[in-house]
């Protein structure tokens, strides 16, 4: 070998005898083969990996890890929550089909459904999911899917999943549930009969605000379709992000336990406060807790801008579910794409702050909000 060849091909032996405690990161865009027949064996199903866009061990681990917790046959990881939602929807719906979604959706999902799916020739009706009649009135011949969130963003309405699954079953429809806010720690929609569960794994699944990722879970039949969509739409998750997601997932229970308990204490401390109109915090979600998000609607005359500057160590960030307590302003961020009249109908107000409660000492969290209010 001459210098430049040696420079590129210096030895990097693949270790086979040493067993790393943590899974190595397969930071590679493709996998190599001994010969052409060996490459052909991928297409015969004898090998799992060929090209990272079509599958990678770290990415697949994350899909499988979440599928196991959700009680599903298979899970597919992708580059974001929205790409996972799209892959799940396209596993069920095609051009000419119709979907019925709850009207109190995360703003990005609303935008995906109202604009992008429309361009795919898939129509979506947004209805009040608290009314069985409204859902049933909207069912058409080409309806294929009922779509909802287990705990809605930002009003934290807890969906009656049993009721939704019943309606779907009686009309031969599939159901898909965004379980981002609840996580399988609190709610497992497949156990209730949902066909597809989606996550913005950017949130509690990964848990540390350092990765963008999404997951869909469901039957092997549906998930093979969803994986095909992720692969061909090119919305696959990178290996390192898959690895980070897996690392975060390991502490999901611990984080959720502490975050739910802290959120319960914060919600209690804010209820009835003279400077707050309304505290939104769910009840009776699960024996494990009621979630880690608290939404508050500030009283008239209290400036959201001023309040947001008095929160000391609490960051203002347009995301949620990290280990640090943070706040966001839904009207300015997550619900910006939702038309004003729809926001008003839903009750997403200009004076609303959504608090994502972290793992700090509960007393410090309560104190920082009480101080800001006073
Ligand atoms: C409930 C819910 N679903 C889906 C998404 C989209 O996830 P991502 O930002 O990872 O695409 C979000 C993002 O905030 C969300 O809150």
Tab-separated table of C-alpha atoms and ligand atoms in Angstrom:
chain	number	residue	atom	x	y	z
A	1	UNK	CA	0.000	0.000	0.000
A	2	UNK	CA	1.145	3.469	-0.811
A	3	UNK	CA	0.705	6.359	1.615
A	4	UNK	CA	-2.799	7.532	0.632
A	5	UNK	CA	-4.216	4.019	0.418
A	6	UNK	CA	-2.704	3.216	3.808
A	7	UNK	CA	-4.179	6.432	5.154
A	8	UNK	CA	-7.718	5.377	4.166
A	9	UNK	CA	-7.432	1.673	4.948
A	10	UNK	CA	-5.668	1.684	8.319
A	11	UNK	CA	-6.796	-1.369	10.345
A	12	UNK	CA	-10.104	-1.065	12.223
A	13	UNK	CA	-10.758	-4.623	13.239
A	14	UNK	CA	-14.354	-5.655	13.933
A	15	UNK	CA	-14.131	-7.120	17.432
A	16	UNK	CA	-15.877	-10.440	17.779
A	17	UNK	CA	-14.670	-11.768	21.127
A	18	UNK	CA	-14.988	-8.670	23.342
A	19	UNK	CA	-18.539	-7.971	24.454
A	20	UNK	CA	-19.248	-4.323	25.052
A	21	UNK	CA	-21.587	-3.691	28.017
A	22	UNK	CA	-23.556	-1.119	26.045
A	23	UNK	CA	-24.634	-1.655	22.480
A	24	UNK	CA	-22.096	-0.216	20.031
A	25	UNK	CA	-23.329	2.518	17.715
A	26	UNK	CA	-23.598	1.273	14.141
A	27	UNK	CA	-22.699	4.703	12.812
A	28	UNK	CA	-22.723	3.589	9.237
A	29	UNK	CA	-24.775	4.394	6.164
A	30	UNK	CA	-24.489	0.831	4.833
A	31	UNK	CA	-23.302	-2.688	5.684
A	32	UNK	CA	-20.611	-4.579	3.790
A	33	UNK	CA	-20.747	-8.124	2.424
A	34	UNK	CA	-18.214	-10.899	1.776
A	35	UNK	CA	-19.352	-11.411	-1.800
A	36	UNK	CA	-22.333	-10.893	-4.115
A	37	UNK	CA	-24.134	-14.018	-2.857
A	38	UNK	CA	-23.772	-12.708	0.689
A	39	UNK	CA	-25.415	-9.442	-0.429
A	40	UNK	CA	-28.218	-11.399	-2.100
A	41	UNK	CA	-28.863	-13.146	1.222
A	42	UNK	CA	-30.215	-9.810	2.597
A	43	UNK	CA	-32.987	-9.939	-0.002
A	44	UNK	CA	-33.676	-13.564	0.918
A	45	UNK	CA	-34.323	-12.411	4.493
A	46	UNK	CA	-31.245	-14.176	5.881
A	47	UNK	CA	-29.510	-10.916	6.851
A	48	UNK	CA	-31.116	-8.011	8.694
A	49	UNK	CA	-29.178	-5.039	7.431
A	50	UNK	CA	-27.958	-3.661	4.135
A	51	UNK	CA	-28.495	0.103	3.991
A	52	UNK	CA	-29.225	2.286	7.044
A	53	UNK	CA	-32.172	4.086	5.433
A	54	UNK	CA	-33.868	0.658	5.290
A	55	UNK	CA	-32.838	-0.414	8.790
A	56	UNK	CA	-30.084	-0.110	11.362
A	57	UNK	CA	-29.544	-2.024	14.641
A	58	UNK	CA	-29.631	1.079	16.890
A	59	UNK	CA	-32.759	2.435	15.232
A	60	UNK	CA	-34.487	-0.937	15.336
A	61	UNK	CA	-33.614	-1.317	19.037
A	62	UNK	CA	-35.555	1.852	19.820
A	63	UNK	CA	-38.581	0.690	17.828
A	64	UNK	CA	-38.484	-2.694	19.546
A	65	UNK	CA	-37.924	-1.221	23.021
A	66	UNK	CA	-41.015	0.969	22.753
A	67	UNK	CA	-43.076	-1.785	21.088
A	68	UNK	CA	-42.310	-4.104	24.019
A	69	UNK	CA	-43.449	-1.473	26.544
A	70	UNK	CA	-46.572	-0.694	24.508
A	71	UNK	CA	-47.366	-4.405	24.156
A	72	UNK	CA	-47.121	-4.387	20.348
A	73	UNK	CA	-45.693	-6.910	17.910
A	74	UNK	CA	-43.427	-4.398	16.219
A	75	UNK	CA	-42.238	-0.786	16.436
A	76	UNK	CA	-40.690	1.481	13.845
A	77	UNK	CA	-38.470	4.424	14.716
A	78	UNK	CA	-38.207	7.476	12.491
A	79	UNK	CA	-36.629	10.915	12.442
A	80	UNK	CA	-39.397	12.751	14.338
A	81	UNK	CA	-42.808	12.346	15.892
A	82	UNK	CA	-44.447	13.850	12.831
A	83	UNK	CA	-42.692	11.475	10.424
A	84	UNK	CA	-43.793	8.550	12.625
A	85	UNK	CA	-47.385	9.811	12.561
A	86	UNK	CA	-47.222	10.151	8.766
A	87	UNK	CA	-45.797	6.630	8.387
A	88	UNK	CA	-48.523	5.205	10.656
A	89	UNK	CA	-51.288	7.009	8.789
A	90	UNK	CA	-49.939	5.932	5.382
A	91	UNK	CA	-49.826	2.327	6.587
A	92	UNK	CA	-53.629	2.539	6.711
A	93	UNK	CA	-54.777	5.331	4.383
A	94	UNK	CA	-54.222	6.020	0.695
A	95	UNK	CA	-55.438	8.599	-1.821
A	96	UNK	CA	-59.227	8.833	-1.719
A	97	UNK	CA	-59.509	7.722	1.912
A	98	UNK	CA	-60.922	9.727	4.801
A	99	UNK	CA	-59.752	10.092	8.403
A	100	UNK	CA	-61.593	11.449	11.434
A	101	UNK	CA	-59.301	13.183	13.927
A	102	UNK	CA	-59.982	14.831	17.242
A	103	UNK	CA	-60.038	18.603	16.929
A	104	UNK	CA	-57.802	19.196	19.965
A	105	UNK	CA	-54.634	17.942	18.335
A	106	UNK	CA	-51.015	19.011	18.654
A	107	UNK	CA	-50.636	21.911	16.174
A	108	UNK	CA	-48.024	20.180	13.988
A	109	UNK	CA	-50.265	17.124	13.592
A	110	UNK	CA	-53.155	19.446	12.732
A	111	UNK	CA	-51.007	21.057	10.035
A	112	UNK	CA	-49.878	17.662	8.695
A	113	UNK	CA	-53.484	16.455	8.494
A	114	UNK	CA	-55.153	19.666	7.290
A	115	UNK	CA	-52.590	20.534	4.614
A	116	UNK	CA	-50.107	17.788	3.724
A	117	UNK	CA	-52.494	14.802	3.820
A	118	UNK	CA	-54.920	16.846	1.744
A	119	UNK	CA	-52.193	17.118	-0.914
A	120	UNK	CA	-51.823	13.312	-0.767
A	121	UNK	CA	-55.574	13.130	-1.551
A	122	UNK	CA	-56.481	11.971	1.967
A	123	UNK	CA	-59.227	14.064	3.567
A	124	UNK	CA	-59.473	14.668	7.305
A	125	UNK	CA	-62.460	15.811	9.390
A	126	UNK	CA	-61.698	17.366	12.771
A	127	UNK	CA	-64.450	16.683	15.299
A	128	UNK	CA	-65.141	16.983	19.009
A	129	UNK	CA	-64.109	13.544	20.290
A	130	UNK	CA	-66.003	14.004	23.528
A	131	UNK	CA	-69.164	13.468	21.459
A	132	UNK	CA	-69.763	9.938	20.146
A	133	UNK	CA	-72.509	11.343	17.872
A	134	UNK	CA	-70.152	13.832	16.215
A	135	UNK	CA	-67.699	11.044	15.376
A	136	UNK	CA	-70.381	8.684	14.071
A	137	UNK	CA	-72.067	11.447	12.027
A	138	UNK	CA	-68.775	12.049	10.228
A	139	UNK	CA	-68.156	8.389	9.244
A	140	UNK	CA	-68.339	7.985	5.461
A	141	UNK	CA	-67.925	5.078	3.060
A	142	UNK	CA	-64.264	5.929	2.541
A	143	UNK	CA	-63.427	6.502	6.235
A	144	UNK	CA	-60.568	4.231	7.306
A	145	UNK	CA	-59.127	5.652	10.530
A	146	UNK	CA	-60.046	7.337	13.824
A	147	UNK	CA	-57.115	9.386	15.159
A	148	UNK	CA	-56.672	10.851	18.624
A	149	UNK	CA	-54.222	11.622	21.461
A	150	UNK	CA	-54.379	9.703	24.759
A	151	UNK	CA	-53.814	12.955	26.707
A	152	UNK	CA	-54.313	16.047	24.571
A	153	UNK	CA	-51.968	18.981	24.115
A	154	UNK	CA	-52.212	21.505	25.821
A	155	UNK	CA	-55.628	21.082	27.518
A	156	UNK	CA	-54.800	17.613	28.876
A	157	UNK	CA	-58.165	16.043	28.096
A	158	UNK	CA	-57.892	12.305	28.788
A	159	UNK	CA	-59.321	10.448	25.825
A	160	UNK	CA	-61.979	7.770	26.304
A	161	UNK	CA	-59.975	5.220	24.313
A	162	UNK	CA	-62.387	2.378	25.045
A	163	UNK	CA	-65.234	4.412	23.573
A	164	UNK	CA	-63.216	5.338	20.464
A	165	UNK	CA	-62.085	1.746	19.886
A	166	UNK	CA	-65.723	0.589	20.212
A	167	UNK	CA	-66.925	3.061	17.556
A	168	UNK	CA	-64.072	2.018	15.249
A	169	UNK	CA	-64.771	-1.693	15.740
A	170	UNK	CA	-68.468	-1.304	14.997
A	171	UNK	CA	-67.650	0.384	11.648
A	172	UNK	CA	-64.604	-1.691	10.651
A	173	UNK	CA	-62.185	1.236	11.099
A	174	UNK	CA	-58.646	1.318	12.440
A	175	UNK	CA	-57.656	3.485	15.419
A	176	UNK	CA	-54.430	5.386	15.933
A	177	UNK	CA	-53.423	7.056	19.202
A	178	UNK	CA	-50.648	9.571	19.840
A	179	UNK	CA	-49.419	8.431	23.259
A	180	UNK	CA	-46.663	11.060	23.624
A	181	UNK	CA	-47.972	12.748	26.795
A	182	UNK	CA	-48.979	9.566	28.629
A	183	UNK	CA	-46.200	7.170	27.540
A	184	UNK	CA	-46.739	3.426	28.085
A	185	UNK	CA	-45.845	4.061	31.752
A	186	UNK	CA	-49.353	5.515	32.219
A	187	UNK	CA	-51.491	4.317	29.289
A	188	UNK	CA	-51.053	1.415	26.852
A	189	UNK	CA	-53.583	1.986	24.064
A	190	UNK	CA	-52.931	-1.391	22.349
A	191	UNK	CA	-54.203	-3.141	25.507
A	192	UNK	CA	-57.468	-1.245	24.996
A	193	UNK	CA	-57.609	-2.291	21.334
A	194	UNK	CA	-55.924	0.562	19.412
A	195	UNK	CA	-54.266	-0.542	16.168
A	196	UNK	CA	-51.417	1.973	15.956
A	197	UNK	CA	-49.693	3.960	18.701
A	198	UNK	CA	-47.469	6.926	17.835
A	199	UNK	CA	-44.904	8.848	19.869
A	200	UNK	CA	-42.902	11.955	19.531
A	201	UNK	CA	-39.929	10.117	21.068
A	202	UNK	CA	-38.330	13.568	21.173
A	203	UNK	CA	-40.309	13.858	24.428
A	204	UNK	CA	-40.548	11.332	27.298
A	205	UNK	CA	-39.254	8.291	25.403
A	206	UNK	CA	-35.802	9.834	24.898
A	207	UNK	CA	-36.369	12.216	27.787
A	208	UNK	CA	-33.337	14.509	27.744
A	209	UNK	CA	-34.171	17.078	25.032
A	210	UNK	CA	-31.160	15.962	22.996
A	211	UNK	CA	-32.743	13.987	20.180
A	212	UNK	CA	-35.567	14.307	17.634
A	213	UNK	CA	-37.241	10.971	17.014
A	214	UNK	CA	-40.591	9.273	16.500
A	215	UNK	CA	-42.032	5.795	16.950
A	216	UNK	CA	-45.057	3.925	15.711
A	217	UNK	CA	-46.073	0.553	17.102
A	218	UNK	CA	-48.663	-2.014	16.095
A	219	UNK	CA	-49.166	-5.380	14.428
A	220	UNK	CA	-46.345	-6.760	12.280
A	221	UNK	CA	-48.568	-6.383	9.217
A	222	UNK	CA	-49.155	-2.657	9.754
A	223	UNK	CA	-45.616	-1.935	10.943
A	224	UNK	CA	-43.963	-3.595	7.947
A	225	UNK	CA	-46.001	-1.140	5.863
A	226	UNK	CA	-45.007	1.778	8.122
A	227	UNK	CA	-41.337	0.773	7.937
A	228	UNK	CA	-41.593	0.711	4.153
A	229	UNK	CA	-42.969	4.273	4.202
A	230	UNK	CA	-40.171	5.505	6.516
A	231	UNK	CA	-37.596	3.891	4.259
A	232	UNK	CA	-38.916	5.212	0.964
A	233	UNK	CA	-39.860	8.668	2.273
A	234	UNK	CA	-36.340	8.835	3.689
A	235	UNK	CA	-37.518	9.794	7.165
A	236	UNK	CA	-35.320	7.214	8.896
A	237	UNK	CA	-33.691	7.905	12.248
A	238	UNK	CA	-29.896	8.155	12.397
A	239	UNK	CA	-27.971	5.454	14.348
A	240	UNK	CA	-26.627	7.830	17.005
A	241	UNK	CA	-30.090	9.281	17.618
A	242	UNK	CA	-31.440	5.732	17.888
A	243	UNK	CA	-28.721	4.967	20.436
A	244	UNK	CA	-29.495	8.144	22.410
A	245	UNK	CA	-33.190	7.264	22.343
A	246	UNK	CA	-32.418	3.799	23.750
A	247	UNK	CA	-30.242	5.272	26.487
A	248	UNK	CA	-33.053	7.642	27.459
A	249	UNK	CA	-35.714	4.928	27.290
A	250	UNK	CA	-33.978	2.901	30.024
A	251	UNK	CA	-34.951	5.514	32.644
A	252	UNK	CA	-38.501	6.170	31.411
A	253	UNK	CA	-40.131	4.635	34.506
A	254	UNK	CA	-37.884	6.474	36.969
A	255	UNK	CA	-38.350	9.798	35.201
A	256	UNK	CA	-42.101	9.390	34.836
A	257	UNK	CA	-42.513	8.371	38.476
A	258	UNK	CA	-40.700	11.502	39.711
A	259	UNK	CA	-42.119	13.865	37.078
A	260	UNK	CA	-45.721	12.754	37.654
A	261	UNK	CA	-45.334	13.084	41.412
A	262	UNK	CA	-43.788	16.562	41.059
A	263	UNK	CA	-46.513	17.638	38.620
A	264	UNK	CA	-49.248	16.497	41.015
A	265	UNK	CA	-47.677	18.602	43.792
A	266	UNK	CA	-47.265	21.634	41.536
A	267	UNK	CA	-50.860	21.397	40.253
A	268	UNK	CA	-52.154	21.224	43.833
A	269	UNK	CA	-50.104	24.254	44.863
A	270	UNK	CA	-51.434	26.320	41.944
A	271	UNK	CA	-55.116	25.382	42.245
A	272	UNK	CA	-57.214	28.246	43.584
A	273	UNK	CA	-54.399	30.806	43.225
A	274	UNK	CA	-55.853	34.291	42.799
A	275	UNK	CA	-53.654	35.015	39.772
A	276	UNK	CA	-54.672	31.851	37.926
A	277	UNK	CA	-58.009	31.383	36.184
A	278	UNK	CA	-57.733	27.691	35.665
A	279	UNK	CA	-55.303	24.840	36.338
A	280	UNK	CA	-55.496	21.945	33.852
A	281	UNK	CA	-54.210	18.704	35.328
A	282	UNK	CA	-55.779	15.316	34.555
A	283	UNK	CA	-57.358	13.044	37.162
A	284	UNK	CA	-57.470	9.258	37.388
A	285	UNK	CA	-55.243	8.626	34.360
A	286	UNK	CA	-53.550	5.606	35.881
A	287	UNK	CA	-52.520	4.122	39.212
A	288	UNK	CA	-48.971	5.215	38.353
A	289	UNK	CA	-49.842	8.906	38.092
A	290	UNK	CA	-51.620	11.582	36.113
A	291	UNK	CA	-48.920	12.843	33.802
A	292	UNK	CA	-46.178	15.423	34.099
A	293	UNK	CA	-47.693	18.382	32.264
A	294	UNK	CA	-49.642	21.132	34.019
A	295	UNK	CA	-51.319	23.857	31.959
A	296	UNK	CA	-52.339	27.114	33.588
A	297	UNK	CA	-54.519	29.924	32.336
A	298	UNK	CA	-53.374	33.165	33.957
A	299	UNK	CA	-55.995	35.522	35.387
A	300	UNK	CA	-56.972	38.700	33.551
A	301	UNK	CA	-54.391	41.448	33.912
A	302	UNK	CA	-51.479	39.044	34.502
A	303	UNK	CA	-49.013	39.377	31.633
A	304	UNK	CA	-47.703	36.081	30.223
A	305	UNK	CA	-44.603	37.960	29.065
A	306	UNK	CA	-43.873	39.316	32.545
A	307	UNK	CA	-44.663	35.993	34.223
A	308	UNK	CA	-42.270	34.178	31.869
A	309	UNK	CA	-39.395	36.465	32.895
A	310	UNK	CA	-39.870	35.829	36.633
A	311	UNK	CA	-39.287	32.094	36.575
A	312	UNK	CA	-35.604	32.142	37.528
A	313	UNK	CA	-34.081	28.759	36.465
A	314	UNK	CA	-37.135	27.541	34.504
A	315	UNK	CA	-36.338	27.764	30.789
A	316	UNK	CA	-38.816	28.879	28.122
A	317	UNK	CA	-38.599	26.213	25.420
A	318	UNK	CA	-40.957	25.074	22.664
A	319	UNK	CA	-40.810	21.437	23.728
A	320	UNK	CA	-41.625	19.321	26.780
A	321	UNK	CA	-40.713	16.211	28.729
A	322	UNK	CA	-37.066	16.934	29.495
A	323	UNK	CA	-35.672	16.228	32.956
A	324	UNK	CA	-35.613	19.993	33.623
A	325	UNK	CA	-38.848	21.859	34.350
A	326	UNK	CA	-39.673	24.202	31.461
A	327	UNK	CA	-42.566	26.254	30.160
A	328	UNK	CA	-43.953	27.086	26.762
A	329	UNK	CA	-46.579	29.382	25.305
A	330	UNK	CA	-48.889	27.146	23.221
A	331	UNK	CA	-50.538	29.975	21.244
A	332	UNK	CA	-47.106	31.157	20.101
A	333	UNK	CA	-45.582	27.717	19.445
A	334	UNK	CA	-47.309	24.301	19.348
A	335	UNK	CA	-50.699	25.780	18.419
A	336	UNK	CA	-49.518	28.568	16.137
A	337	UNK	CA	-50.639	26.620	13.004
A	338	UNK	CA	-54.153	26.101	14.445
A	339	UNK	CA	-56.597	28.766	13.147
A	340	UNK	CA	-57.596	31.329	15.798
A	341	UNK	CA	-61.320	30.472	15.659
A	342	UNK	CA	-60.521	26.786	16.214
A	343	UNK	CA	-58.189	27.645	19.128
A	344	UNK	CA	-60.927	29.791	20.661
A	345	UNK	CA	-63.497	27.001	20.252
A	346	UNK	CA	-61.110	24.575	21.962
A	347	UNK	CA	-60.291	26.991	24.764
A	348	UNK	CA	-56.582	27.392	23.972
A	349	UNK	CA	-56.247	30.974	25.188
A	350	UNK	CA	-53.678	33.766	24.828
A	351	UNK	CA	-53.108	33.639	28.599
A	352	UNK	CA	-52.180	29.956	28.708
A	353	UNK	CA	-48.792	28.575	29.794
A	354	UNK	CA	-47.943	24.883	29.524
A	355	UNK	CA	-45.565	23.632	32.198
A	356	UNK	CA	-43.475	20.527	31.618
A	357	UNK	CA	-42.505	19.356	35.081
A	358	UNK	CA	-39.020	17.925	35.555
A	359	UNK	CA	-37.211	15.745	38.077
A	360	UNK	CA	-35.967	18.512	40.409
A	361	UNK	CA	-36.978	18.703	44.089
A	362	UNK	CA	-40.725	19.280	44.176
A	363	UNK	CA	-40.300	22.055	46.774
A	364	UNK	CA	-38.050	24.049	44.427
A	365	UNK	CA	-40.511	23.687	41.550
A	366	UNK	CA	-43.458	24.823	43.684
A	367	UNK	CA	-41.403	27.714	45.081
A	368	UNK	CA	-40.253	29.065	41.721
A	369	UNK	CA	-43.839	29.249	40.379
A	370	UNK	CA	-45.243	30.707	43.606
A	371	UNK	CA	-42.507	33.363	43.629
A	372	UNK	CA	-43.116	34.284	39.992
A	373	UNK	CA	-46.843	34.661	40.677
A	374	UNK	CA	-46.276	36.826	43.722
B	1	LIG	C1	-48.382	15.270	21.206
B	1	LIG	C2	-47.349	15.481	20.142
B	1	LIG	N1	-47.338	14.678	19.081
B	1	LIG	C3	-46.424	14.813	18.087
B	1	LIG	C4	-45.479	15.824	18.133
B	1	LIG	C5	-44.488	15.965	17.004
B	1	LIG	O1	-43.269	15.439	17.398
B	1	LIG	P1	-41.854	15.877	16.759
B	1	LIG	O2	-41.627	17.299	17.112
B	1	LIG	O3	-40.897	14.923	17.378
B	1	LIG	O4	-41.995	15.685	15.277
B	1	LIG	C6	-45.438	16.681	19.237
B	1	LIG	C7	-44.428	17.742	19.313
B	1	LIG	O5	-44.444	18.583	20.189
B	1	LIG	C8	-46.413	16.513	20.276
B	1	LIG	O6	-46.445	17.311	21.347
